[in-house]
Structure formats: C-alpha cells, structure tokens
mmCIF file of C-alpha atoms and ligand atoms in Angstrom:
data_model
loop_
_atom_site.group_PDB
_atom_site.id
_atom_site.type_symbol
_atom_site.label_atom_id
_atom_site.label_comp_id
_atom_site.label_asym_id
_atom_site.label_seq_id
_atom_site.Cartn_x
_atom_site.Cartn_y
_atom_site.Cartn_z
ATOM 1 C CA MET A 1 -120.364 -154.461 99.869
ATOM 2 C CA VAL A 2 -116.738 -154.723 100.909
ATOM 3 C CA ARG A 3 -116.108 -158.277 102.039
ATOM 4 C CA VAL A 4 -113.249 -158.930 104.382
ATOM 5 C CA THR A 5 -111.394 -161.778 102.763
ATOM 6 C CA ASP A 6 -107.735 -161.145 103.406
ATOM 7 C CA ALA A 7 -105.691 -159.498 106.072
ATOM 8 C CA THR A 8 -104.143 -156.752 103.970
ATOM 9 C CA PRO A 9 -101.438 -155.083 106.086
ATOM 10 C CA SER A 10 -102.580 -151.765 107.513
ATOM 11 C CA ALA A 11 -101.678 -148.698 105.512
ATOM 12 C CA LEU A 12 -101.900 -146.850 108.826
ATOM 13 C CA ASP A 13 -102.326 -148.392 112.217
ATOM 14 C CA LEU A 14 -105.678 -146.904 113.179
ATOM 15 C CA PRO A 15 -107.211 -147.876 116.520
ATOM 16 C CA GLY A 16 -110.510 -149.697 116.040
ATOM 17 C CA TRP A 17 -110.051 -150.201 112.289
ATOM 18 C CA ARG A 18 -108.475 -152.710 109.932
ATOM 19 C CA HIS A 19 -107.130 -151.783 106.510
ATOM 20 C CA VAL A 20 -108.775 -153.750 103.675
ATOM 21 C CA TYR A 21 -108.224 -151.866 100.432
ATOM 22 C CA SER A 22 -106.260 -149.023 98.924
ATOM 23 C CA GLY A 23 -107.426 -147.327 95.749
ATOM 24 C CA LYS A 24 -105.316 -144.834 93.864
ATOM 25 C CA VAL A 25 -106.220 -142.087 96.303
ATOM 26 C CA ARG A 26 -108.294 -143.484 99.160
ATOM 27 C CA ASP A 27 -107.674 -146.166 101.788
ATOM 28 C CA LEU A 28 -110.577 -148.204 103.138
ATOM 29 C CA TYR A 29 -110.811 -149.658 106.628
ATOM 30 C CA VAL A 30 -113.434 -151.830 108.311
ATOM 31 C CA PRO A 31 -114.125 -152.128 112.054
ATOM 32 C CA ALA A 32 -111.295 -154.161 113.595
ATOM 33 C CA ASP A 33 -113.732 -156.724 114.965
ATOM 34 C CA THR A 34 -115.214 -157.535 111.521
ATOM 35 C CA ALA A 35 -115.100 -161.308 110.986
ATOM 36 C CA GLU A 36 -113.469 -162.807 107.889
ATOM 37 C CA GLY A 37 -116.019 -162.937 105.056
ATOM 38 C CA ALA A 38 -118.485 -160.694 106.903
ATOM 39 C CA GLN A 39 -120.040 -157.555 105.458
ATOM 40 C CA PRO A 40 -119.425 -154.661 107.832
ATOM 41 C CA ALA A 41 -122.182 -152.061 108.246
ATOM 42 C CA ARG A 42 -119.728 -149.214 108.155
ATOM 43 C CA MET A 43 -116.308 -148.358 106.817
ATOM 44 C CA LEU A 44 -113.710 -145.644 107.229
ATOM 45 C CA VAL A 45 -112.676 -143.916 104.001
ATOM 46 C CA VAL A 46 -109.394 -142.044 104.366
ATOM 47 C CA ALA A 47 -108.358 -139.617 101.615
ATOM 48 C CA SER A 48 -104.582 -139.538 101.225
ATOM 49 C CA ASP A 49 -102.504 -136.773 99.627
ATOM 50 C CA ARG A 50 -101.773 -139.069 96.667
ATOM 51 C CA VAL A 51 -102.546 -137.675 93.225
ATOM 52 C CA SER A 52 -103.292 -139.807 90.177
ATOM 53 C CA ALA A 53 -103.375 -138.961 86.480
ATOM 54 C CA PHE A 54 -103.564 -141.175 83.405
ATOM 55 C CA ASP A 55 -104.172 -144.133 85.776
ATOM 56 C CA HIS A 56 -100.853 -143.689 87.592
ATOM 57 C CA VAL A 57 -100.255 -142.570 91.143
ATOM 58 C CA LEU A 58 -97.683 -139.797 90.975
ATOM 59 C CA ASP A 59 -94.825 -138.774 93.147
ATOM 60 C CA PRO A 60 -94.827 -136.669 95.282
ATOM 61 C CA GLY A 61 -98.349 -136.178 96.656
ATOM 62 C CA ILE A 62 -100.069 -132.822 97.022
ATOM 63 C CA PRO A 63 -99.730 -131.656 100.653
ATOM 64 C CA GLY A 64 -103.118 -131.096 102.295
ATOM 65 C CA LYS A 65 -105.055 -132.641 99.401
ATOM 66 C CA GLY A 66 -106.740 -135.389 101.452
ATOM 67 C CA VAL A 67 -108.157 -132.841 103.904
ATOM 68 C CA LEU A 68 -109.309 -130.551 101.074
ATOM 69 C CA LEU A 69 -111.067 -133.362 99.209
ATOM 70 C CA THR A 70 -112.802 -134.565 102.348
ATOM 71 C CA THR A 71 -113.887 -131.056 103.361
ATOM 72 C CA LEU A 72 -115.270 -130.405 99.908
ATOM 73 C CA SER A 73 -117.093 -133.760 99.747
ATOM 74 C CA LEU A 74 -118.695 -133.157 103.153
ATOM 75 C CA TRP A 75 -119.768 -129.663 102.075
ATOM 76 C CA TRP A 76 -121.382 -130.976 98.897
ATOM 77 C CA PHE A 77 -123.081 -133.894 100.674
ATOM 78 C CA ASP A 78 -124.670 -131.317 102.971
ATOM 79 C CA ARG A 79 -125.781 -129.069 100.089
ATOM 80 C CA LEU A 80 -127.274 -132.057 98.286
ATOM 81 C CA ALA A 81 -129.005 -133.254 101.436
ATOM 82 C CA GLY A 82 -131.151 -130.140 101.111
ATOM 83 C CA ALA A 83 -128.998 -127.178 102.249
ATOM 84 C CA ASP A 84 -129.220 -125.840 98.672
ATOM 85 C CA GLY A 85 -133.019 -125.873 98.842
ATOM 86 C CA GLY A 86 -133.381 -128.994 96.692
ATOM 87 C CA ARG A 87 -134.725 -132.399 97.701
ATOM 88 C CA SER A 88 -132.502 -134.581 99.843
ATOM 89 C CA ILE A 89 -130.207 -136.936 97.930
ATOM 90 C CA PRO A 90 -129.367 -140.010 100.059
ATOM 91 C CA ASN A 91 -125.617 -140.227 100.759
ATOM 92 C CA HIS A 92 -123.301 -142.729 102.386
ATOM 93 C CA LEU A 93 -122.224 -140.661 105.392
ATOM 94 C CA ALA A 94 -122.835 -142.735 108.493
ATOM 95 C CA ALA A 95 -123.873 -139.609 110.394
ATOM 96 C CA SER A 96 -126.845 -139.303 108.054
ATOM 97 C CA HIS A 97 -127.993 -142.857 108.792
ATOM 98 C CA THR A 98 -129.057 -144.773 111.817
ATOM 99 C CA LEU A 99 -126.474 -147.506 112.008
ATOM 100 C CA THR A 100 -126.655 -150.095 114.683
ATOM 101 C CA ARG A 101 -123.641 -150.657 116.848
ATOM 102 C CA GLY A 102 -123.380 -154.391 116.509
ATOM 103 C CA ALA A 103 -124.667 -156.706 119.223
ATOM 104 C CA ASP A 104 -126.217 -154.103 121.535
ATOM 105 C CA GLY A 105 -128.321 -152.781 118.651
ATOM 106 C CA GLU A 106 -127.979 -149.204 119.914
ATOM 107 C CA ALA A 107 -128.243 -146.427 117.305
ATOM 108 C CA ASN A 108 -125.325 -144.104 116.596
ATOM 109 C CA THR A 109 -125.628 -140.346 116.814
ATOM 110 C CA ALA A 110 -123.562 -137.958 114.678
ATOM 111 C CA ASP A 111 -121.255 -137.451 117.690
ATOM 112 C CA ASP A 112 -120.774 -141.193 118.105
ATOM 113 C CA VAL A 113 -119.789 -141.399 114.460
ATOM 114 C CA GLN A 114 -117.360 -138.488 114.809
ATOM 115 C CA ARG A 115 -115.672 -140.219 117.737
ATOM 116 C CA LEU A 116 -114.961 -143.242 115.541
ATOM 117 C CA ILE A 117 -112.502 -141.205 113.461
ATOM 118 C CA PRO A 118 -108.978 -141.736 114.820
ATOM 119 C CA ASP A 119 -106.952 -138.579 115.591
ATOM 120 C CA ALA A 120 -104.280 -139.568 113.055
ATOM 121 C CA VAL A 121 -106.736 -139.020 110.184
ATOM 122 C CA THR A 122 -108.922 -136.205 111.528
ATOM 123 C CA GLY A 123 -110.157 -134.008 108.692
ATOM 124 C CA ARG A 124 -109.460 -136.508 105.943
ATOM 125 C CA ALA A 125 -111.673 -139.401 106.899
ATOM 126 C CA MET A 126 -115.365 -140.172 106.630
ATOM 127 C CA VAL A 127 -117.276 -142.935 108.372
ATOM 128 C CA VAL A 128 -119.590 -144.288 105.713
ATOM 129 C CA LYS A 129 -122.226 -146.901 105.289
ATOM 130 C CA SER A 130 -120.820 -149.860 103.396
ATOM 131 C CA LEU A 131 -122.806 -150.124 100.157
ATOM 132 C CA ASP A 132 -123.218 -152.508 97.276
ATOM 133 C CA MET A 133 -121.323 -150.340 94.787
ATOM 134 C CA GLN A 134 -122.624 -150.078 91.226
ATOM 135 C CA PRO A 135 -119.879 -150.892 88.676
ATOM 136 C CA ILE A 136 -120.496 -147.626 86.830
ATOM 137 C CA GLU A 137 -118.789 -144.268 86.917
ATOM 138 C CA CYS A 138 -121.624 -141.819 86.343
ATOM 139 C CA VAL A 139 -120.045 -139.032 84.311
ATOM 140 C CA VAL A 140 -121.922 -135.841 83.451
ATOM 141 C CA ARG A 141 -120.451 -133.275 81.071
ATOM 142 C CA GLY A 142 -121.755 -129.744 80.701
ATOM 143 C CA TYR A 143 -118.811 -128.518 78.623
ATOM 144 C CA LEU A 144 -116.703 -129.898 75.813
ATOM 145 C CA THR A 145 -113.102 -130.713 76.794
ATOM 146 C CA GLY A 146 -110.530 -133.449 77.455
ATOM 147 C CA SER A 147 -111.256 -136.838 75.871
ATOM 148 C CA GLY A 148 -114.694 -135.520 74.830
ATOM 149 C CA TRP A 149 -113.078 -132.764 72.766
ATOM 150 C CA ALA A 150 -110.711 -135.264 71.111
ATOM 151 C CA GLU A 151 -113.617 -137.521 70.119
ATOM 152 C CA TYR A 152 -115.748 -134.582 68.961
ATOM 153 C CA GLN A 153 -112.971 -133.392 66.637
ATOM 154 C CA ALA A 154 -112.702 -136.849 65.097
ATOM 155 C CA ASP A 155 -116.369 -137.888 64.940
ATOM 156 C CA GLY A 156 -118.619 -134.998 65.999
ATOM 157 C CA THR A 157 -119.744 -137.067 68.995
ATOM 158 C CA VAL A 158 -118.912 -137.425 72.697
ATOM 159 C CA CYS A 159 -119.151 -141.032 73.933
ATOM 160 C CA GLY A 160 -121.247 -141.711 70.851
ATOM 161 C CA ILE A 161 -123.706 -138.880 71.525
ATOM 162 C CA PRO A 162 -123.987 -136.628 68.442
ATOM 163 C CA LEU A 163 -123.375 -132.922 69.074
ATOM 164 C CA PRO A 164 -123.976 -129.853 66.896
ATOM 165 C CA ALA A 165 -121.164 -128.874 64.516
ATOM 166 C CA GLY A 166 -118.945 -125.855 65.129
ATOM 167 C CA LEU A 167 -118.195 -126.259 68.850
ATOM 168 C CA SER A 168 -114.765 -125.258 70.199
ATOM 169 C CA ASN A 169 -112.633 -126.696 72.991
ATOM 170 C CA GLY A 170 -114.146 -125.495 76.269
ATOM 171 C CA ASP A 171 -117.589 -124.608 74.887
ATOM 172 C CA ARG A 172 -120.747 -125.131 76.862
ATOM 173 C CA LEU A 173 -122.854 -128.010 75.539
ATOM 174 C CA PRO A 174 -126.469 -127.286 74.496
ATOM 175 C CA GLU A 175 -127.442 -129.356 77.550
ATOM 176 C CA PRO A 176 -125.501 -131.548 79.979
ATOM 177 C CA ILE A 177 -124.931 -135.121 78.774
ATOM 178 C CA TYR A 178 -124.633 -138.360 80.736
ATOM 179 C CA THR A 179 -121.670 -140.450 79.554
ATOM 180 C CA PRO A 180 -121.259 -143.490 81.831
ATOM 181 C CA ALA A 181 -118.084 -145.561 82.106
ATOM 182 C CA PHE A 182 -117.528 -149.093 83.308
ATOM 183 C CA LYS A 183 -115.541 -148.970 86.550
ATOM 184 C CA ALA A 184 -112.461 -151.002 85.720
ATOM 185 C CA PRO A 185 -110.736 -153.137 88.353
ATOM 186 C CA MET A 186 -107.679 -151.582 90.063
ATOM 187 C CA GLY A 187 -104.903 -150.782 87.608
ATOM 188 C CA GLU A 188 -107.100 -150.899 84.517
ATOM 189 C CA HIS A 189 -108.523 -148.022 82.546
ATOM 190 C CA ASP A 190 -112.235 -147.186 82.946
ATOM 191 C CA GLU A 191 -114.079 -147.827 79.700
ATOM 192 C CA ASN A 192 -116.758 -145.544 78.266
ATOM 193 C CA ILE A 193 -119.979 -147.448 77.697
ATOM 194 C CA SER A 194 -123.359 -146.681 76.180
ATOM 195 C CA PHE A 195 -126.484 -146.164 78.251
ATOM 196 C CA GLU A 196 -127.787 -149.453 76.787
ATOM 197 C CA ARG A 197 -124.730 -151.259 78.176
ATOM 198 C CA THR A 198 -125.509 -149.871 81.664
ATOM 199 C CA VAL A 199 -129.014 -151.334 81.282
ATOM 200 C CA GLU A 200 -127.415 -154.738 80.604
ATOM 201 C CA LEU A 201 -125.138 -154.334 83.618
ATOM 202 C CA VAL A 202 -127.588 -153.170 86.300
ATOM 203 C CA GLY A 203 -131.071 -153.445 84.759
ATOM 204 C CA ALA A 204 -133.278 -150.774 83.212
ATOM 205 C CA ASP A 205 -134.683 -149.329 86.452
ATOM 206 C CA ARG A 206 -131.288 -148.934 88.136
ATOM 207 C CA ALA A 207 -129.683 -147.597 84.949
ATOM 208 C CA GLU A 208 -132.377 -144.919 84.610
ATOM 209 C CA GLU A 209 -132.115 -144.080 88.288
ATOM 210 C CA LEU A 210 -128.332 -143.603 87.988
ATOM 211 C CA ARG A 211 -128.708 -141.395 84.921
ATOM 212 C CA ASP A 212 -131.515 -139.255 86.334
ATOM 213 C CA LEU A 213 -129.818 -138.791 89.711
ATOM 214 C CA SER A 214 -126.509 -137.896 88.038
ATOM 215 C CA LEU A 215 -128.091 -135.273 85.784
ATOM 216 C CA GLU A 216 -130.082 -133.830 88.693
ATOM 217 C CA ILE A 217 -127.063 -133.584 90.990
ATOM 218 C CA TYR A 218 -124.916 -132.084 88.234
ATOM 219 C CA ALA A 219 -127.549 -129.414 87.496
ATOM 220 C CA ARG A 220 -127.891 -128.478 91.156
ATOM 221 C CA ALA A 221 -124.142 -128.395 91.755
ATOM 222 C CA ALA A 222 -123.430 -126.441 88.554
ATOM 223 C CA ARG A 223 -125.984 -123.811 89.632
ATOM 224 C CA THR A 224 -124.433 -123.533 93.098
ATOM 225 C CA ALA A 225 -120.926 -123.240 91.626
ATOM 226 C CA GLU A 226 -122.003 -120.659 89.061
ATOM 227 C CA GLY A 227 -123.349 -118.450 91.846
ATOM 228 C CA ARG A 228 -119.812 -118.466 93.257
ATOM 229 C CA GLY A 229 -118.002 -117.646 90.022
ATOM 230 C CA VAL A 230 -117.046 -121.222 89.209
ATOM 231 C CA ILE A 231 -117.972 -123.398 86.228
ATOM 232 C CA LEU A 232 -118.495 -127.098 86.925
ATOM 233 C CA ALA A 233 -117.396 -128.356 83.492
ATOM 234 C CA ASP A 234 -117.837 -132.058 84.189
ATOM 235 C CA THR A 235 -117.876 -134.535 87.045
ATOM 236 C CA LYS A 236 -118.108 -138.183 88.004
ATOM 237 C CA PHE A 237 -120.348 -139.774 90.627
ATOM 238 C CA GLU A 238 -120.353 -143.237 92.168
ATOM 239 C CA PHE A 239 -123.450 -144.791 93.707
ATOM 240 C CA GLY A 240 -124.159 -147.857 95.792
ATOM 241 C CA VAL A 241 -127.323 -149.568 96.966
ATOM 242 C CA ASP A 242 -127.960 -149.699 100.716
ATOM 243 C CA GLU A 243 -129.534 -152.575 102.653
ATOM 244 C CA ASN A 244 -132.998 -151.134 102.002
ATOM 245 C CA GLY A 245 -132.420 -151.012 98.256
ATOM 246 C CA VAL A 246 -131.981 -147.225 98.208
ATOM 247 C CA MET A 247 -129.639 -145.832 95.554
ATOM 248 C CA THR A 248 -127.136 -143.844 97.594
ATOM 249 C CA LEU A 249 -124.501 -141.287 96.574
ATOM 250 C CA ALA A 250 -121.108 -142.654 97.673
ATOM 251 C CA ASP A 251 -117.369 -142.130 97.380
ATOM 252 C CA GLU A 252 -116.107 -138.549 97.077
ATOM 253 C CA VAL A 253 -118.452 -136.062 95.483
ATOM 254 C CA LEU A 254 -117.823 -132.978 93.343
ATOM 255 C CA THR A 255 -114.187 -132.701 94.394
ATOM 256 C CA SER A 256 -111.376 -131.262 92.315
ATOM 257 C CA ASP A 257 -110.258 -134.866 91.691
ATOM 258 C CA SER A 258 -113.586 -136.100 90.346
ATOM 259 C CA SER A 259 -114.546 -132.902 88.516
ATOM 260 C CA ARG A 260 -113.284 -130.188 86.242
ATOM 261 C CA TYR A 261 -113.811 -126.737 87.732
ATOM 262 C CA TRP A 262 -113.015 -123.542 85.834
ATOM 263 C CA ASP A 263 -112.865 -119.867 86.733
ATOM 264 C CA ALA A 264 -116.080 -118.395 85.230
ATOM 265 C CA ALA A 265 -114.586 -114.922 84.679
ATOM 266 C CA ALA A 266 -111.598 -116.336 82.783
ATOM 267 C CA TRP A 267 -113.932 -118.486 80.684
ATOM 268 C CA GLU A 268 -116.022 -115.421 79.723
ATOM 269 C CA SER A 269 -113.091 -113.217 78.793
ATOM 270 C CA GLY A 270 -110.523 -115.778 77.576
ATOM 271 C CA THR A 271 -109.686 -116.182 73.923
ATOM 272 C CA THR A 272 -107.430 -119.249 73.889
ATOM 273 C CA PRO A 273 -108.642 -122.597 75.308
ATOM 274 C CA GLU A 274 -105.925 -122.352 77.993
ATOM 275 C CA GLU A 275 -107.191 -118.943 79.130
ATOM 276 C CA ARG A 276 -110.820 -120.004 79.040
ATOM 277 C CA MET A 277 -110.306 -123.216 80.964
ATOM 278 C CA ALA A 278 -108.372 -121.806 83.931
ATOM 279 C CA SER A 279 -108.834 -124.819 86.155
ATOM 280 C CA PHE A 280 -109.103 -125.406 89.883
ATOM 281 C CA ASP A 281 -108.413 -129.102 89.524
ATOM 282 C CA LYS A 282 -105.684 -131.543 88.625
ATOM 283 C CA GLN A 283 -105.599 -130.370 85.002
ATOM 284 C CA ILE A 284 -102.321 -128.622 85.960
ATOM 285 C CA VAL A 285 -100.868 -132.059 86.740
ATOM 286 C CA ARG A 286 -102.333 -133.656 83.594
ATOM 287 C CA ASP A 287 -100.979 -130.855 81.378
ATOM 288 C CA TRP A 288 -97.503 -131.048 82.870
ATOM 289 C CA LEU A 289 -97.412 -134.828 82.482
ATOM 290 C CA ALA A 290 -98.727 -134.710 78.918
ATOM 291 C CA ALA A 291 -95.885 -132.319 78.010
ATOM 292 C CA ASN A 292 -93.149 -134.186 79.897
ATOM 293 C CA TRP A 293 -93.934 -137.882 79.626
ATOM 294 C CA ASP A 294 -94.519 -140.213 76.675
ATOM 295 C CA LYS A 295 -96.864 -142.415 78.803
ATOM 296 C CA GLN A 296 -94.392 -145.301 78.623
ATOM 297 C CA GLY A 297 -93.081 -146.773 81.865
ATOM 298 C CA GLU A 298 -93.235 -144.905 85.140
ATOM 299 C CA PRO A 299 -94.173 -141.210 85.093
ATOM 300 C CA PRO A 300 -91.509 -138.679 86.147
ATOM 301 C CA ALA A 301 -91.632 -136.984 89.559
ATOM 302 C CA LEU A 302 -93.728 -133.824 89.640
ATOM 303 C CA PRO A 303 -91.666 -130.645 90.017
ATOM 304 C CA GLN A 304 -92.193 -128.657 93.196
ATOM 305 C CA ASP A 305 -93.836 -125.703 91.418
ATOM 306 C CA VAL A 306 -96.478 -127.991 89.837
ATOM 307 C CA VAL A 307 -97.184 -129.487 93.271
ATOM 308 C CA GLU A 308 -97.489 -126.035 94.848
ATOM 309 C CA ARG A 309 -99.667 -124.566 92.086
ATOM 310 C CA THR A 310 -101.997 -127.555 92.267
ATOM 311 C CA ALA A 311 -102.277 -127.322 96.054
ATOM 312 C CA ALA A 312 -102.976 -123.581 95.790
ATOM 313 C CA ARG A 313 -105.681 -124.045 93.158
ATOM 314 C CA TYR A 314 -107.382 -126.782 95.213
ATOM 315 C CA ARG A 315 -107.429 -124.436 98.234
ATOM 316 C CA GLU A 316 -108.725 -121.545 96.133
ATOM 317 C CA LEU A 317 -111.642 -123.656 94.898
ATOM 318 C CA LEU A 318 -112.604 -124.666 98.418
ATOM 319 C CA ASP A 319 -112.559 -121.004 99.514
ATOM 320 C CA LEU A 320 -114.590 -119.824 96.523
ATOM 321 C CA LEU A 321 -117.260 -122.471 96.945
ATOM 322 C CA THR A 322 -117.619 -122.630 100.692
ATOM 323 C CA SER A 323 -116.992 -119.086 101.894
ATOM 324 C CA ALA A 324 -119.928 -117.463 100.069
HETATM 325 P P1 ATP B 401 -109.848 -143.716 91.227
HETATM 326 O O1 ATP B 401 -110.959 -143.031 91.977
HETATM 327 O O2 ATP B 401 -108.606 -142.918 91.246
HETATM 328 O O3 ATP B 401 -110.293 -144.162 89.868
HETATM 329 P P2 ATP B 401 -110.309 -146.060 92.756
HETATM 330 O O4 ATP B 401 -111.746 -145.741 92.544
HETATM 331 O O5 ATP B 401 -109.777 -147.403 92.458
HETATM 332 O O6 ATP B 401 -109.453 -145.043 91.995
HETATM 333 P P3 ATP B 401 -110.243 -144.744 95.336
HETATM 334 O O7 ATP B 401 -111.216 -143.736 94.865
HETATM 335 O O8 ATP B 401 -108.927 -144.314 95.832
HETATM 336 O O9 ATP B 401 -109.958 -145.847 94.245
HETATM 337 O O10 ATP B 401 -110.885 -145.683 96.468
HETATM 338 C C1 ATP B 401 -112.173 -145.594 96.952
HETATM 339 C C2 ATP B 401 -112.893 -146.925 96.774
HETATM 340 O O11 ATP B 401 -113.951 -147.032 97.737
HETATM 341 C C3 ATP B 401 -113.563 -147.057 95.419
HETATM 342 O O12 ATP B 401 -113.387 -148.368 94.948
HETATM 343 C C4 ATP B 401 -115.051 -146.811 95.719
HETATM 344 O O13 ATP B 401 -115.896 -147.452 94.797
HETATM 345 C C5 ATP B 401 -115.171 -147.393 97.118
HETATM 346 N N1 ATP B 401 -116.271 -146.836 97.938
HETATM 347 C C6 ATP B 401 -116.557 -145.535 98.141
HETATM 348 N N2 ATP B 401 -117.627 -145.368 98.969
HETATM 349 C C7 ATP B 401 -118.041 -146.622 99.305
HETATM 350 C C8 ATP B 401 -119.104 -147.139 100.144
HETATM 351 N N3 ATP B 401 -119.943 -146.322 100.800
HETATM 352 N N4 ATP B 401 -119.231 -148.490 100.238
HETATM 353 C C9 ATP B 401 -118.365 -149.326 99.587
HETATM 354 N N5 ATP B 401 -117.327 -148.902 98.800
HETATM 355 C C10 ATP B 401 -117.167 -147.573 98.662
HETATM 356 MG MG1 MG B 402 -112.515 -143.512 93.050
#
C-alpha cells in the first residue's frame, strides 16, 4: 500500500488529490483528505509524456504518450476482464471494484469514479485501488531479443533458463518463459532473479500464482495481438494484493513501454534482425541512445525525428490493436 508519510510537493495541482510519488513515467496521487500515515483505498495514477530508457528519464518527452499508454492499458484491462472470451483477471481499476467513499460508506459507481479524474489529466489518468504491491516485475518472453539475446549468445540461457542451440536474434522461443526481476527502488536497476528467489521473497503460493497468472495473461494477449498482425515479443506485469488477499493486476498493462511489440508481416519476411523486429515500442529510443551515448553521465537530448517516429509508432500500435 502507498503510505502517506511526507508532503511531497504536487507535480500538478489537481483538485481533490495530493501528489505522493513520481516514478520514471507515472505520478501517483492520493485523496487530498488522506491523513498522514494512513493507507488510502484509492489512488490516481497519471501517465506523463516522459520516456525512460536504460534507467534514465530522457529529454524531451514523447507528445501524447501518456494518453496512449493509458488508453492501451484500459483496453487491455477490459480484454483481460473477459472481453476476449477468457476468464476475468482481477485488475486495479477502481471502476471494477466497489470502493467505499469514506465515512458515509456509500459505494462508487463507474461514473462516480470517472468524475474523480480532474480535467487537467483527462485521458491519461486512472483511479485505482491502492494495493500491496509485490516487489517483483513479472516478465514473460515469447521471443529471443534484447538482454535475453545477449545472455543466450554468451551462455545458451536466458535468465538462467537453458534454451535449444541455434536460435537467432528475434526468434520465437519453443514456449514462452517466465523470467522475474526484483523491482529495484527508484533510481536503481531491476535485477533478474530466479523463480526460487521469488519463492523466498513472497512465499511459494504467491510466487506460483504470479508465474501462472503472468504466463496466462501473456498467452491471451499474444493471441489477441497476433490476430491483429502484431507480435507481442515480451512484456512485464506488476501485481498487488488487495484487502481481500486477491492477487490483482496493477500498474500499466501491455503498453508499448512495458512490452516489445513487432510488426508480424515484417517479422515473417525480414532477413536482418532489424527488419524482422520492426517495433511499435520504445526500441527506437533505445537504439538511438545505444548508438549515440556511452552510458556515462546524463544522456543526450533526443532528436526531433526520433521523438516523432516513436510517437507515430505508439499511435500505430494503438490503432492496429484497438480498431479491429
Ligand atoms: P519504471 O516503470 O519506469 O521502472 P517505476 O516503476 O519506478 O518506473 P512508474 O511506473 O512511473 O515508476 O510509477 C508507477 C508506480 O506505481 C510503480 O511504483 C508501481 O509499482 C506503482 N503502482 C501501480 N499501480 C499501483 C496500485 N494499484 N497500488 C499501489 N501502487 C501501484
Ligand atoms: Mg513502472
């Protein structure tokens, strides 16, 4: 749960809300009347246009990104709540819960929840249930790329999981693998950990629940994306436990920040890794930085064409997925 312990100055002055935390991309607010040290029932998560890569927030942001990420998260939450025909995965959206409105004990409707979002952040904010977040980034990989590819070349494994020989950068894995990471405190790098380490951190039952849910959600989402000409190469989920002990999907979900998405047609016909992995995500930013920065000191400003191409690819993904 987010505990209100200090009066962090507001990132934005939002009526009815008080700013308590800013991550690399999102800003968190609690109801303005939350007492010091109290655990609020709900929070406002506002997605900014900030973009991060290699653990740095870059300059400038990507115009419209916060709205795109929020729209995509909301769309996926709805699919995973059963709109895709699968069972309903519990999520942190307040509109999908009955939250009490403090002292009067009255339940909120979806409209009530919508009205809590200040005009200044319409389209890029979600009212969510405040959860006890699990300290694990639940990563699922269906394809070999990025840090996984680097490790595979050196050791034939990805996060310690042995893979068949002879795979190339961008290849589909025989089956999706779960490769959890420890969620590092702000400013530190998340650390890949074994499944056994997650058992030590959260207990065997919770660790298995996180793994099974992650693999299930990945499989469902990858199938949905594939039907729309998009490959979901890998993704990261975050979960929290609600007041009834229910493991609940939180944070952003299946966005172009938390996932690698590729154009399926390019992957089929491409010959070089670059052609095959034509991405709809922030790989454009990562590639530019990798070529133009030695990872010492502050990263350079992103050129306008990189910003525009990234924004365009994010929009394209949203259209491909949601307009079918
Ligand atoms: P990054 O995602 O870039 O690694 P970050 O995770 O530090 O950075 P953001 O994603 O910008 O930061 O901030 C969102 C924060 O809100 C995360 O710490 C996330 O765990 C937390 N969070 C998301 N949903 C909930 C929820 N329902 N209850 C409590 N905390 C939540
Ligand atoms: Mg995050």
